[in-house]
Amino acid sequence: MFLVLALRVRDAVATHIRQRYATEVSVVIEQPRQPEFGELALPVCFSLAKTLKRAPRQIAEEMVAELPAIEGIAAFEVAGGGFINVRFERGAYGESLLKQAAVASASSPQKIIVEHTNINPNKAAHIGHLRNAVLGDTLVRMLRRLGNTVEVQNYIDNTGVQVADVVVAFHFLEKKTPAEVQALVNDPTLRFDYYCWDLYARMSQHYAAEPAAKEWRAETLHAIEADEGDLAETGRIVADAVVKKHLGTMLRLDVEYDLLPRESEILHLRFWESAFELLKERGAVVLETKGKNAGCWIMPAHLFQEPGKKATTPKEDLAEGEVGNPEAGNPEDQDKVIVRSNGTVTYVGKDIAYQLWKFGLIEKDFHYVPYREYPDGRVLWASAASGGDAAAPAFGGGSKVYNVIDVRQSYLQDVVRAGLQSLGFEQQARDSIHFSYEMVALTPRCCAELGIELSEEDRKRSFVEVSGRKGLGVKADDLIDMLITKALDEVRSRHAETPESAQREIATQIAIGALRYFMLRFTRTTVIAFDLQEALSFEGETGPYVQYAAVRARNILRTLDDRGETLPDFNKQLGPDAFEAQLAQEDFWQLLLEASRGEWAIDRALAAEEPAQIARYAFQLAQAFNTFYHQHHILNEPDARKKTFLLWMAQFFVRELTRVLDTMGIAAPKVM
RNA sequence: GGGCCUGUAGCUCAGUUGGAUAGAGCGCCUGGCUUCGAACCAGUAGGUCGGGGGUUCGAAUCCCUCCAGGCCCGCCA
C-alpha cells in the first residue's frame, strides 16, 4: 500500500511539473530521515531550481499551493531549504490495509530467466556456493512477488575439467571401474560428494607433483566429450550423483529449480554450431591468420572495448558498468579466442550459445525430461539430447536474463554480452545482467577452528580464499548440520515438553533462517570473511531475531485463543474513524507504516539490484515490532476499542513479516 | 602494464543513487523477566566517513590525485 501511494504521488507531481513548468524531471521519492517530517519526502525542487533558475524553497511553496488533491494524501508541506514532505491520511490508509487494497508493481510483469548455483558436479558444495544460491533464490522470490514469471535454471557443467579430474582420479589413481564407482554412489554409509571432495584435492596434488599426469586429463576430457568408453561412463555417474547431492543440499535451504540445462546437451545438440554461423555471418568472430592466435576464430577486442552503448538509461550503465578490458600490450593480445586452432570451442563460446538460447535467439532447443519432483509439487526438468517428454513446458525465451555468477567472471560475462551486442541484439545485451557478488573467504581464525593448516603468508592475511583444489573450505552440509545442532540445543532448553520431531523441525527452520539471513545481510560487493562464531549467532541482526518477532506476535493471537477469547471481526469493528483515532498515536502509526512497506522495499531493492536491502528491511521491521511489543501489552489492554485495533495490528504484522521472510526463503516457526 | 571493486565506531557492516543532526549489530559498561516467555527491551561510551584538492545551495556519496587492500586480464573452465 505504501508503494501504491508513493507511485501515485510521484505520477501526480510529475504531471503537475510537466504542465505547470513545461519541463521533464525525474521525481525522486524518499523516506524522510525523521519520522516527524511525514511519510514521503520529495527533493525535486532542488533539481527544478537549476532549470528554472529560482530558489528551491520558493518553488516548493508555489507547488504545495498549486498541487491538486491526491486520494489518500492529507497534506503537502514545505520543509528545510525546499523539501516537499507528504503526509498520508491515516484513517484511510489503515482502512485500505484492512481491506487489502490494490497491489502495486512499478514495472510491467515479464518472463525473466535467473541462472544460479551452477556448481561443478565434481564435489560437495561449500559456503561460497551457498552465497550464490541464496542470492539467486532470493532474487527469484523478489521478482515473483512483484508479479513476474521467473524460470530458474541451474547450469550443469558435466563435461568440464573439474569433473574430468575426479574421473581421472577414480580411473587412474584408484583404478576403479564404472561399476565400482557406482557402488560407492550406492553405499549408504558413505557420502559420495564428500568422497569426491577429498579425491579432487588429492588429484590436484598429484598434478602438482607429476605434471605428466595432465595427459590423463586430456584423454579423459576427450572421452567425455565423445561420450565413449569407461571414462565417459564414470563421468556420467560422478556428475549425476553429485548433482543429486547438490540438489539435496539446496533443498534443505528451500532452493528449487525449474530446469537443469546440461553442457553435454549443448555439445551434442550442437548449439554452438548455430551460434557460430550467426557470429561468423555478422563478423563478430573472425579467423585470425597471423600472430600468436593464428588459426583461431577470435572476437576482436574492439567489439568489447567500445560497447557502443546507446539509449541506455544512466542507471543501467552504472549498475553494470564493469567493462574490464585489457588495453596494454599488443592489439592481438586483447582479442578473445572463441574457437581454438584445433577446432574446439572455448567455454565462452558455449556460454554465448547458451545465452542466445535463453533469449530465444537461436533455432535450436533442448529435449526435456523430468528429473525429479519437489515436495511442493514443482517438477524439475533436465535437458536431454533426444526423446524428450512432450508434456515439457516451454523453456527459454526470456525477455530478461540474470546470471548469478561471482565477480571473478566479470571479464567473461562482458565477452558474452559483447557477443550479443555485436550480433545486433542490443536490447538483449542490455537485459543480460551479470548479477555478480564477491567471494566468501575464510578468516584465519575460522581456519584454525576447523583445523585447516595455513601457510605463514596466509595467516597474516585478513581472509583466505576458499579453494576446492586445495580442499580448503567449509562444506555446505557441514555448516547446516552445525547450525541445526546448535539451534536444537536452544529449542530443547526452551521447549523440553515438545516432541523430538517438532523440536527438530523448529531447529531446522531457525538454522536455515540464520544461514540465509547471514548470506543476505552483506551487499554484493562485500567480501564475506566467514567467521564460524558470527555465522552461528542467533542474536542481534540475524535471521532468528526476525523470526522471533513473528513468533512473539503470533503468541499474542494464540494466547488469546487459549484464554477462550475470540478474535474480533475486524471488518465490522474497524473503520476509517477507528483507524484515524488509534493511528493518531505516533508509535502505532510508525509501526503500521513500516509493516506496510514490504513491496516498496522489494521494488527499491530490485531497482538497486541489492537483495541485502530486503534483509535490512526485515530486520528494521522486526526491531520496530519488538519495541512496540515491549511497550504495549495487548492482551491486558483495558480499552476494548484499542485492544481490537492492537490485535489487528498484531495480525497484520504477522502477515507482512511472514511475507518478507518468505521472500528471503526463511520460514516463520510456530514457536521459538 | 591495464580494468573492476573496496577503505565509515574497538570488530563486522548499512547508508534510500547528491539531501535534513552519519546509523545498526557485536563487544564493553548500567538497568529491566511471577508479564503476550529475555533468541528480547531501555540506556552510557565510542566518528578528521583512508589523505589531499575540486564541483555547488548541499558531498560518506560525483570529479581529479595520492595511499592501502582485494579480484580479474590463457588456444583452463
XYZ file of C-alpha atoms (C1' of nucleotides) in Angstrom:
749
model
C 0.000 0.000 0.000
C 2.893 2.290 0.761
C 4.197 1.654 -2.743
C 0.773 2.459 -4.238
C 0.684 5.871 -2.576
C 4.316 6.594 -3.377
C 3.728 5.890 -7.068
C 0.523 7.907 -7.035
C 2.319 10.912 -5.583
C 5.227 10.531 -7.965
C 2.987 10.450 -11.010
C 0.820 13.334 -9.857
C 3.804 15.544 -9.116
C 5.492 14.651 -12.397
C 2.308 15.524 -14.298
C 1.949 18.779 -12.420
C 5.543 19.799 -13.145
C 5.157 18.945 -16.802
C 2.023 21.059 -17.123
C 2.960 23.950 -14.889
C 6.661 24.347 -15.714
C 6.856 22.629 -19.097
C 9.901 20.651 -18.070
C 10.702 17.000 -17.552
C 12.461 15.942 -14.341
C 12.601 12.533 -12.687
C 10.680 12.757 -9.449
C 12.665 11.022 -6.725
C 10.725 9.770 -3.727
C 12.477 9.260 -0.426
C 11.647 8.432 3.105
C 12.418 11.386 5.333
C 15.187 10.943 7.796
C 12.973 11.973 10.687
C 9.529 10.392 11.012
C 8.123 13.754 12.161
C 8.726 15.085 8.674
C 5.981 12.884 7.285
C 5.773 9.755 5.177
C 7.424 10.805 1.918
C 9.957 13.436 1.008
C 10.421 14.982 -2.419
C 13.715 16.765 -3.094
C 12.500 17.534 -6.608
C 12.501 21.337 -6.142
C 16.267 21.352 -5.786
C 16.775 19.943 -9.266
C 13.924 22.091 -10.565
C 15.674 25.153 -9.162
C 18.543 24.653 -11.590
C 16.397 24.570 -14.721
C 14.040 27.309 -13.545
C 16.809 29.425 -12.034
C 14.742 30.178 -8.954
C 15.171 29.451 -5.262
C 14.113 25.872 -4.391
C 12.171 26.963 -1.335
C 10.136 29.411 -3.399
C 9.285 26.734 -5.967
C 8.297 24.342 -3.220
C 5.905 26.835 -1.687
C 4.343 27.582 -5.030
C 3.958 23.902 -5.830
C 2.430 22.992 -2.487
C -0.170 25.694 -3.018
C -0.995 24.576 -6.541
C -0.799 20.778 -6.398
C -4.195 19.134 -6.907
C -5.689 16.949 -4.198
C -4.487 13.332 -4.295
C -6.516 10.462 -2.920
C -5.063 9.205 0.341
C -2.829 12.206 0.849
C -3.605 14.549 3.718
C -1.045 17.284 3.205
C 1.984 18.631 1.413
C 4.415 20.726 3.454
C 7.473 22.739 2.639
C 10.465 21.995 4.812
C 14.142 22.807 5.025
C 15.637 24.537 2.029
C 12.964 23.261 -0.320
C 11.832 19.751 0.511
C 8.218 18.852 -0.051
C 7.089 16.477 2.651
C 3.975 14.379 2.203
C 1.571 13.196 4.881
C -0.867 10.334 4.410
C -4.483 10.245 5.589
C -4.027 7.807 8.422
C -7.630 6.639 8.697
C -7.948 5.885 5.006
C -4.546 4.220 4.995
C -5.422 1.836 7.815
C -8.769 1.092 6.208
C -7.171 0.185 2.895
C -4.711 -2.131 4.616
C -7.610 -3.867 6.333
C -9.424 -4.250 3.011
C -6.182 -5.367 1.354
C -6.482 -2.926 -1.478
C -4.511 -2.932 -4.694
C -1.082 -4.447 -5.028
C 1.232 -2.239 -6.987
C 4.050 -3.005 -9.317
C 6.308 -0.309 -10.602
C 7.291 -2.263 -13.698
C 5.201 -4.397 -16.015
C 5.477 -8.164 -15.454
C 7.606 -10.184 -17.855
C 9.290 -13.561 -18.263
C 12.630 -13.486 -16.563
C 15.294 -16.166 -16.511
C 17.519 -16.438 -13.481
C 20.527 -18.721 -13.665
C 22.161 -19.539 -10.377
C 24.007 -22.163 -8.325
C 25.917 -23.676 -11.315
C 28.190 -25.773 -9.145
C 30.687 -28.014 -10.874
C 29.309 -31.520 -10.272
C 32.556 -32.993 -9.018
C 32.495 -32.473 -5.255
C 30.370 -31.330 -2.312
C 29.005 -27.759 -2.235
C 30.795 -25.256 0.007
C 29.847 -21.977 1.677
C 30.703 -19.932 -1.403
C 28.091 -21.878 -3.353
C 25.594 -21.119 -0.609
C 26.016 -17.405 -1.176
C 25.297 -17.874 -4.862
C 22.199 -19.996 -4.290
C 20.758 -17.796 -1.542
C 21.331 -14.645 -3.546
C 19.846 -16.206 -6.662
C 16.883 -17.774 -4.933
C 16.062 -14.559 -3.097
C 16.241 -12.622 -6.353
C 13.796 -15.135 -7.838
C 11.406 -14.719 -4.919
C 11.581 -10.931 -5.131
C 10.833 -10.956 -8.855
C 7.960 -13.388 -8.399
C 6.440 -11.367 -5.592
C 6.190 -8.376 -7.890
C 4.269 -10.468 -10.398
C 6.945 -11.623 -12.839
C 7.130 -15.088 -14.372
C 10.526 -16.442 -13.420
C 12.285 -19.510 -14.767
C 15.123 -20.791 -12.615
C 17.988 -22.521 -14.356
C 20.882 -24.312 -12.739
C 23.518 -24.907 -15.390
C 25.402 -28.178 -15.047
C 28.905 -28.312 -16.499
C 29.124 -32.086 -16.617
C 31.820 -32.253 -19.303
C 34.408 -29.820 -17.957
C 37.860 -30.118 -16.466
C 36.636 -30.307 -12.888
C 34.511 -33.397 -13.488
C 37.259 -34.839 -15.667
C 39.791 -34.518 -12.863
C 37.663 -36.571 -10.491
C 37.159 -39.139 -13.229
C 40.912 -39.209 -13.754
C 41.411 -39.834 -10.061
C 38.879 -42.676 -9.971
C 40.237 -44.297 -13.105
C 43.990 -43.790 -12.968
C 44.732 -43.304 -9.277
C 42.149 -45.576 -7.675
C 41.856 -47.925 -10.664
C 38.082 -48.141 -10.220
C 35.711 -49.411 -12.891
C 32.428 -47.552 -13.528
C 30.640 -50.344 -11.658
C 32.869 -49.810 -8.638
C 32.247 -46.071 -8.698
C 28.525 -46.755 -8.947
C 28.864 -48.991 -5.899
C 30.349 -46.058 -3.978
C 27.392 -43.914 -5.031
C 25.004 -46.571 -3.769
C 26.859 -47.111 -0.484
C 24.612 -45.628 2.224
C 27.484 -45.411 4.735
C 29.465 -43.061 2.525
C 28.852 -39.529 1.337
C 29.819 -39.627 -2.285
C 30.169 -35.844 -2.698
C 32.437 -35.707 0.360
C 34.468 -38.599 -1.009
C 34.916 -36.675 -4.254
C 35.905 -33.550 -2.303
C 38.937 -35.331 -0.899
C 39.665 -37.164 -4.115
C 39.677 -33.940 -6.098
C 42.129 -32.347 -3.666
C 44.322 -35.433 -3.942
C 44.227 -35.253 -7.706
C 45.291 -31.603 -7.666
C 48.264 -32.515 -5.516
C 49.125 -35.308 -7.872
C 49.142 -32.955 -10.863
C 51.440 -30.609 -8.986
C 53.825 -33.430 -8.179
C 53.663 -35.107 -11.574
C 52.731 -32.695 -14.370
C 52.860 -35.574 -16.866
C 49.567 -36.767 -15.389
C 47.857 -33.930 -17.257
C 47.839 -36.242 -20.262
C 45.259 -38.307 -18.402
C 43.140 -35.201 -18.167
C 43.295 -34.568 -21.898
C 42.421 -38.163 -22.652
C 39.524 -38.081 -20.190
C 38.140 -34.783 -21.474
C 38.176 -36.169 -24.976
C 36.422 -39.365 -23.911
C 33.736 -37.441 -22.010
C 33.113 -35.118 -24.928
C 32.843 -38.047 -27.341
C 30.718 -39.867 -24.765
C 32.539 -43.161 -25.290
C 34.096 -45.805 -23.056
C 34.592 -46.291 -19.336
C 35.916 -42.804 -18.738
C 32.731 -41.276 -20.149
C 30.592 -43.661 -18.150
C 32.386 -42.831 -14.909
C 31.951 -39.176 -15.818
C 28.190 -39.583 -16.164
C 27.978 -41.473 -12.879
C 30.022 -38.885 -10.968
C 28.258 -35.838 -12.369
C 24.781 -37.234 -11.909
C 25.422 -38.447 -8.362
C 26.970 -35.153 -7.298
C 24.198 -33.102 -8.922
C 21.680 -35.079 -6.880
C 23.658 -34.299 -3.730
C 23.748 -30.597 -4.594
C 20.013 -30.548 -5.226
C 19.502 -32.177 -1.835
C 21.721 -29.628 -0.111
C 19.906 -26.747 -1.768
C 16.509 -28.182 -0.937
C 17.492 -28.012 2.715
C 17.589 -24.250 2.120
C 14.258 -24.301 0.262
C 16.001 -23.597 -3.019
C 14.319 -25.161 -6.046
C 14.966 -25.015 -9.770
C 12.867 -25.380 -12.896
C 15.498 -26.620 -15.291
C 18.958 -28.165 -15.374
C 20.482 -27.282 -18.756
C 23.497 -29.561 -19.143
C 26.639 -28.865 -21.048
C 26.615 -32.344 -22.530
C 23.449 -31.441 -24.448
C 24.777 -28.074 -25.508
C 27.577 -30.076 -27.121
C 25.582 -32.961 -28.561
C 22.771 -30.842 -29.919
C 25.367 -28.562 -31.481
C 24.062 -25.312 -30.033
C 27.448 -23.865 -30.685
C 27.338 -24.515 -34.420
C 24.169 -22.437 -34.746
C 25.645 -19.615 -32.749
C 28.911 -19.875 -34.659
C 27.130 -19.422 -38.013
C 25.469 -16.285 -36.698
C 28.692 -14.900 -35.278
C 30.617 -15.514 -38.482
C 27.831 -14.070 -40.621
C 27.812 -10.815 -38.679
C 31.580 -10.600 -38.338
C 31.529 -10.952 -34.567
C 34.178 -13.628 -34.820
C 36.889 -13.750 -37.472
C 39.562 -16.237 -38.456
C 42.962 -14.961 -37.313
C 45.697 -15.638 -39.852
C 48.781 -14.283 -38.152
C 50.343 -13.703 -34.754
C 50.013 -15.835 -31.683
C 46.351 -16.562 -32.338
C 46.901 -17.776 -35.902
C 44.366 -20.445 -36.822
C 41.884 -19.425 -34.125
C 38.492 -17.821 -34.512
C 38.662 -14.753 -32.321
C 36.385 -11.988 -31.139
C 38.257 -8.772 -31.938
C 38.960 -6.733 -28.832
C 37.359 -3.588 -30.219
C 33.963 -5.297 -30.037
C 34.040 -5.295 -26.278
C 36.259 -2.254 -25.865
C 33.758 0.055 -27.485
C 30.466 -1.421 -26.439
C 28.651 1.208 -28.478
C 26.126 1.829 -25.799
C 23.225 3.902 -26.847
C 19.824 4.787 -25.480
C 20.578 3.087 -22.173
C 19.430 4.784 -19.056
C 22.194 6.054 -16.817
C 21.048 3.669 -14.096
C 21.663 0.609 -16.210
C 25.046 1.895 -17.239
C 26.051 2.426 -13.658
C 24.786 -0.885 -12.393
C 26.625 -2.905 -14.989
C 29.424 -0.540 -15.812
C 32.014 -3.217 -15.304
C 33.624 -3.324 -18.682
C 37.049 -4.632 -17.845
C 39.259 -4.858 -20.921
C 42.989 -5.068 -21.017
C 44.428 -2.199 -23.004
C 48.111 -2.884 -22.612
C 50.366 -4.884 -24.858
C 49.857 -5.838 -28.481
C 46.447 -5.334 -30.019
C 46.019 -9.054 -30.697
C 46.693 -9.816 -27.024
C 43.324 -8.316 -26.222
C 41.362 -10.391 -28.728
C 39.407 -13.209 -27.172
C 39.854 -16.687 -28.626
C 36.463 -18.297 -29.208
C 37.446 -21.333 -31.288
C 40.857 -22.876 -30.751
C 43.204 -23.698 -33.605
C 42.353 -27.370 -33.118
C 38.719 -26.569 -33.868
C 37.288 -26.963 -30.363
C 35.177 -24.217 -28.838
C 36.114 -22.421 -25.628
C 33.947 -22.041 -22.575
C 32.927 -18.505 -23.563
C 31.767 -19.728 -26.947
C 29.442 -22.242 -25.351
C 28.263 -19.559 -22.954
C 27.384 -17.230 -25.825
C 25.338 -20.020 -27.425
C 23.596 -20.718 -24.120
C 22.856 -17.029 -23.572
C 21.404 -16.755 -27.094
C 19.155 -19.728 -26.363
C 17.943 -18.111 -23.137
C 16.628 -15.194 -25.156
C 15.235 -17.489 -27.850
C 17.672 -16.151 -30.425
C 18.830 -19.432 -31.959
C 16.775 -22.081 -33.700
C 17.987 -24.924 -31.517
C 16.177 -26.192 -28.440
C 16.839 -28.945 -25.924
C 14.772 -32.043 -25.407
C 13.454 -32.202 -21.865
C 12.932 -34.975 -19.360
C 11.542 -34.779 -15.821
C 14.435 -35.041 -13.390
C 12.695 -35.028 -10.028
C 9.605 -33.732 -8.301
C 9.869 -31.450 -5.289
C 7.774 -31.968 -2.141
C 5.684 -28.926 -3.084
C 4.819 -30.478 -6.446
C 7.125 -28.415 -8.622
C 8.784 -30.551 -11.280
C 12.435 -30.102 -12.060
C 13.328 -30.782 -15.690
C 16.672 -31.590 -17.219
C 17.917 -31.165 -20.739
C 18.203 -34.290 -22.899
C 19.769 -34.967 -26.250
C 16.766 -36.844 -27.609
C 13.459 -38.425 -26.730
C 12.111 -35.543 -24.702
C 8.824 -35.530 -22.847
C 6.066 -33.947 -24.930
C 4.499 -32.539 -21.770
C 7.518 -30.375 -21.000
C 6.815 -26.667 -20.580
C 8.320 -24.122 -22.971
C 11.727 -23.240 -21.577
C 13.952 -20.325 -22.508
C 12.826 -17.304 -24.486
C 13.064 -14.843 -21.613
C 12.928 -11.086 -22.048
C 15.464 -10.520 -19.303
C 18.243 -12.757 -18.002
C 20.039 -12.610 -14.669
C 23.239 -14.635 -14.410
C 24.159 -15.041 -10.767
C 27.895 -15.625 -11.064
C 30.712 -14.428 -8.855
C 32.562 -11.239 -9.698
C 35.702 -13.012 -10.833
C 33.880 -13.969 -14.009
C 33.114 -10.348 -14.931
C 35.521 -10.389 -17.835
C 33.938 -13.468 -19.415
C 30.441 -12.158 -18.818
C 31.464 -8.983 -20.618
C 32.571 -11.048 -23.590
C 29.261 -12.913 -23.627
C 27.377 -9.650 -23.569
C 29.604 -8.265 -26.310
C 28.720 -11.330 -28.353
C 25.034 -10.469 -28.204
C 25.735 -6.857 -28.911
C 27.866 -7.487 -31.967
C 25.157 -9.752 -33.324
C 22.893 -6.743 -33.205
C 20.866 -7.868 -30.208
C 21.236 -4.551 -28.436
C 18.205 -4.894 -26.237
C 19.111 -8.415 -25.120
C 22.674 -7.323 -24.394
C 21.283 -4.659 -22.100
C 18.934 -7.148 -20.492
C 21.744 -9.614 -19.810
C 22.537 -8.865 -16.215
C 25.619 -10.246 -14.599
C 24.332 -10.403 -11.021
C 27.812 -10.522 -9.572
C 28.847 -10.905 -5.984
C 32.109 -11.087 -4.095
C 33.543 -14.320 -2.801
C 33.120 -15.930 0.578
C 36.501 -16.272 2.205
C 37.614 -17.781 5.494
C 39.091 -15.838 8.372
C 42.399 -17.270 9.620
C 40.705 -17.804 12.967
C 37.981 -19.840 11.286
C 40.619 -21.967 9.552
C 42.274 -22.590 12.891
C 38.955 -23.655 14.432
C 38.383 -26.078 11.586
C 41.877 -27.485 11.856
C 42.971 -26.195 8.460
C 46.720 -25.696 8.147
C 47.720 -22.312 6.768
C 50.966 -21.044 5.372
C 52.838 -18.324 7.229
C 51.800 -15.903 4.490
C 48.101 -16.761 4.643
C 47.986 -16.440 8.397
C 48.825 -12.739 8.145
C 46.010 -12.005 5.717
C 42.604 -10.854 6.860
C 40.957 -13.661 4.891
C 41.854 -16.734 2.877
C 40.118 -17.739 -0.312
C 38.122 -20.963 -0.355
C 39.836 -23.402 -2.698
C 38.377 -26.623 -3.968
C 41.706 -27.646 -5.395
C 43.342 -27.435 -2.009
C 40.300 -28.973 -0.344
C 40.145 -25.782 1.687
C 36.706 -24.714 2.718
C 33.590 -25.345 4.770
C 31.192 -27.825 3.242
C 27.640 -26.524 2.988
C 26.048 -29.543 4.618
C 28.533 -29.491 7.500
C 27.671 -25.878 8.213
C 23.934 -26.583 8.054
C 24.368 -29.539 10.409
C 26.291 -27.414 12.885
C 23.611 -24.739 12.793
C 20.850 -27.280 13.357
C 22.706 -28.866 16.258
C 23.141 -25.514 17.925
C 19.553 -24.476 17.315
C 18.326 -27.812 18.629
C 20.151 -27.239 21.923
C 18.355 -23.923 22.287
C 14.969 -25.331 21.339
C 15.327 -28.238 23.778
C 16.196 -25.944 26.650
C 13.159 -23.765 25.928
C 10.635 -26.406 24.935
C 11.538 -29.594 26.777
C 7.952 -30.850 26.513
C 7.759 -30.577 22.748
C 8.156 -33.859 20.853
C 11.549 -34.524 19.316
C 10.324 -34.327 15.724
C 8.739 -30.928 16.285
C 11.873 -29.701 18.053
C 13.921 -30.756 15.091
C 11.612 -29.059 12.623
C 11.799 -25.788 14.521
C 15.572 -26.055 14.926
C 15.925 -26.619 11.201
C 13.837 -23.563 10.383
C 15.944 -21.475 12.746
C 19.200 -22.831 11.336
C 18.164 -22.113 7.761
C 16.885 -18.694 8.785
C 20.231 -17.885 10.357
C 22.153 -19.111 7.338
C 20.082 -17.443 4.658
C 19.981 -14.172 6.555
C 23.734 -14.284 7.065
C 24.322 -14.719 3.337
C 21.927 -11.865 2.536
C 22.907 -9.184 5.016
C 26.068 -8.229 3.176
C 25.859 -6.208 -0.010
C 27.027 -7.944 -3.173
C 30.345 -6.080 -3.358
C 31.368 -7.096 0.146
C 33.758 -9.995 0.576
C 32.272 -12.157 3.293
C 35.083 -13.107 5.602
C 33.414 -16.178 7.008
C 33.600 -16.485 10.742
C 32.040 -19.506 12.358
C 31.018 -17.784 15.572
C 29.386 -14.928 13.730
C 27.543 -17.280 11.379
C 26.349 -19.403 14.296
C 24.982 -16.413 16.195
C 21.230 -16.261 16.781
C 21.219 -12.839 18.447
C 21.247 -9.294 17.144
C 20.985 -8.727 13.426
C 20.270 -12.322 12.473
C 17.569 -14.427 10.872
C 16.378 -15.839 14.215
C 15.902 -12.293 15.551
C 13.474 -11.595 12.735
C 11.780 -14.974 13.114
C 11.398 -14.385 16.822
C 9.466 -11.185 16.251
C 6.974 -13.115 14.098
C 6.690 -15.802 16.777
C 6.058 -13.234 19.505
C 3.282 -11.617 17.524
C 1.742 -14.977 16.807
C 1.936 -15.892 20.502
C -0.347 -12.979 21.268
C -3.016 -14.339 18.963
C -2.549 -17.893 20.207
C -2.722 -16.922 23.859
C -5.931 -15.040 23.152
C -7.333 -18.261 21.788
C -6.020 -20.265 24.764
C -7.844 -17.874 27.083
C -11.067 -18.693 25.301
C -11.441 -15.267 23.769
C -12.218 -14.930 20.097
C -10.619 -12.628 17.596
C -12.882 -9.641 16.908
C -14.474 -9.227 13.479
C -12.110 -6.521 12.309
C -14.095 -5.711 9.197
C -17.094 -4.761 11.323
C -15.347 -3.128 14.239
C -12.648 -1.166 12.467
C -13.479 1.636 10.088
C -11.766 4.797 8.916
C -12.773 6.658 12.077
C -11.434 3.963 14.378
C -8.173 3.918 12.430
C -7.995 7.692 12.465
C -8.379 7.720 16.234
C -5.907 4.928 17.003
C -3.318 5.922 14.448
C -3.121 9.386 15.946
C -0.785 7.692 18.383
C 2.589 8.091 16.746
C 4.222 4.757 17.569
C 1.195 2.827 16.286
C 1.328 4.774 13.048
C 5.059 4.279 12.581
C 4.849 0.530 13.114
C 1.948 0.197 10.717
C 3.768 2.227 8.106
C 6.875 0.111 8.429
C 4.877 -3.111 8.166
C 3.136 -1.891 5.018
C 6.359 -1.036 3.225
C 7.210 -4.597 2.105
C 6.515 -4.140 -1.582
C 8.124 -0.736 -1.594
C 11.250 -2.289 -0.093
C 11.315 -5.049 -2.704
C 10.709 -2.596 -5.518
C 13.628 -0.488 -4.400
C 15.866 -3.472 -3.749
C 15.228 -4.718 -7.273
C 15.901 -1.275 -8.721
C 19.164 -1.189 -6.801
C 19.814 -4.865 -7.628
C 20.657 -5.383 -3.991
C 18.869 -8.159 -2.063
C 20.668 -7.104 1.123
C 18.149 -4.266 1.332
C 15.376 -6.777 1.966
C 17.307 -8.311 4.825
C 17.780 -4.863 6.248
C 14.098 -4.010 5.909
C 13.049 -7.240 7.598
C 15.376 -6.541 10.486
C 14.133 -2.990 10.914
C 10.537 -4.161 10.874
C 11.273 -6.814 13.475
C 13.061 -4.250 15.584
C 10.132 -1.850 15.380
C 7.772 -4.604 16.467
C 9.953 -5.700 19.375
C 9.973 -2.180 20.738
C 6.229 -1.916 20.304
C 5.744 -5.331 21.930
C 7.703 -4.210 24.940
C 5.723 -1.009 25.365
C 2.177 -2.243 24.821
C 0.659 -5.251 26.477
C -2.121 -6.066 24.067
C -3.977 -8.811 25.919
C -4.225 -6.731 29.098
C -5.409 -3.632 27.288
C -8.498 -2.359 29.186
C -9.850 -0.158 26.391
C -11.848 -2.563 24.192
C -11.611 -0.459 21.033
C -7.898 -0.059 21.443
C -7.463 -3.759 22.129
C -9.338 -4.622 18.949
C -7.099 -2.320 16.995
C -3.931 -3.683 18.573
C -4.982 -7.252 17.855
C -5.467 -6.287 14.245
C -2.018 -4.693 14.248
C -0.508 -7.903 15.582
C -2.265 -9.929 12.915
C -1.254 -7.533 10.176
C 2.322 -7.558 11.390
C 2.455 -11.367 11.392
C 1.128 -11.459 7.858
C 3.539 -8.892 6.494
C 6.620 -10.126 8.311
C 5.872 -13.681 7.208
C 5.686 -12.480 3.628
C 9.021 -10.700 3.852
C 10.610 -13.748 5.457
C 9.172 -15.864 2.667
C 10.725 -13.519 0.131
C 14.058 -14.343 1.736
C 13.207 -18.052 1.800
C 13.010 -18.064 5.585
C 10.201 -19.798 7.471
C 8.375 -18.291 10.441
C 8.458 -21.062 13.093
C 5.359 -21.873 15.155
C 7.240 -21.393 18.405
C 10.743 -20.459 19.410
C 51.022 -2.623 -17.741
C 45.540 -2.264 -17.797
C 40.382 -2.963 -15.933
C 36.944 -3.592 -11.837
C 35.866 -3.443 -6.573
C 36.779 -1.922 -1.505
C 38.513 1.666 2.568
C 32.762 4.665 7.530
C 32.793 3.500 15.673
C 37.436 -1.371 19.060
C 35.307 -5.537 15.468
C 31.630 -6.828 11.357
C 28.777 -3.942 8.221
C 24.431 -0.306 6.418
C 23.927 4.412 4.457
C 17.274 5.186 0.316
C 21.848 6.677 -6.299
C 23.820 14.436 -4.364
C 19.777 15.938 0.724
C 17.725 17.461 6.644
C 21.509 16.119 13.285
C 26.359 9.842 9.597
C 23.230 4.615 11.533
C 22.836 -0.780 13.077
C 24.731 -5.409 15.116
C 28.635 -7.476 18.026
C 31.859 -6.306 22.086
C 32.310 -3.054 26.689
C 29.548 -0.705 30.911
C 24.469 0.095 33.542
C 19.431 -1.337 34.279
C 14.910 -4.484 33.205
C 11.878 -11.390 33.447
C 5.757 -14.304 38.587
C 4.001 -10.375 32.342
C 1.509 -11.714 25.026
C 8.414 -16.389 27.507
C 14.635 -12.138 27.848
C 16.816 -15.731 20.800
C 14.103 -9.535 23.923
C 13.983 -4.257 25.636
C 15.924 0.571 27.639
C 20.312 3.469 28.427
C 26.057 5.066 28.562
C 30.598 5.382 25.966
C 32.690 5.071 21.099
C 33.469 9.045 14.204
C 39.397 14.076 10.946
C 33.450 8.772 6.661
C 41.806 6.343 4.147
C 44.759 11.528 2.978
C 44.590 15.973 -0.101
C 42.295 19.068 -3.770
C 37.830 20.274 -6.721
C 32.460 20.705 -8.425
C 27.543 23.578 -5.615
C 22.678 25.920 -2.117
C 24.419 20.991 -0.004
C 29.408 15.587 -0.648
C 30.409 9.404 3.088
C 28.024 9.634 -1.950
C 30.160 12.973 -8.083
C 35.353 14.522 -10.496
C 40.923 14.644 -10.014
C 45.114 12.913 -7.310
C 47.824 10.111 -3.781
C 47.923 5.854 -0.158
C 46.370 0.847 1.324
C 43.973 -3.899 0.331
C 41.292 -7.481 -2.891
C 39.778 -9.637 -7.648
C 40.410 -10.185 -12.943
C 43.158 -9.775 -17.732
C 45.007 -18.200 -21.084
C 44.097 -21.872 -27.593
C 41.736 -23.650 -18.344
C 36.601 -23.863 -17.049
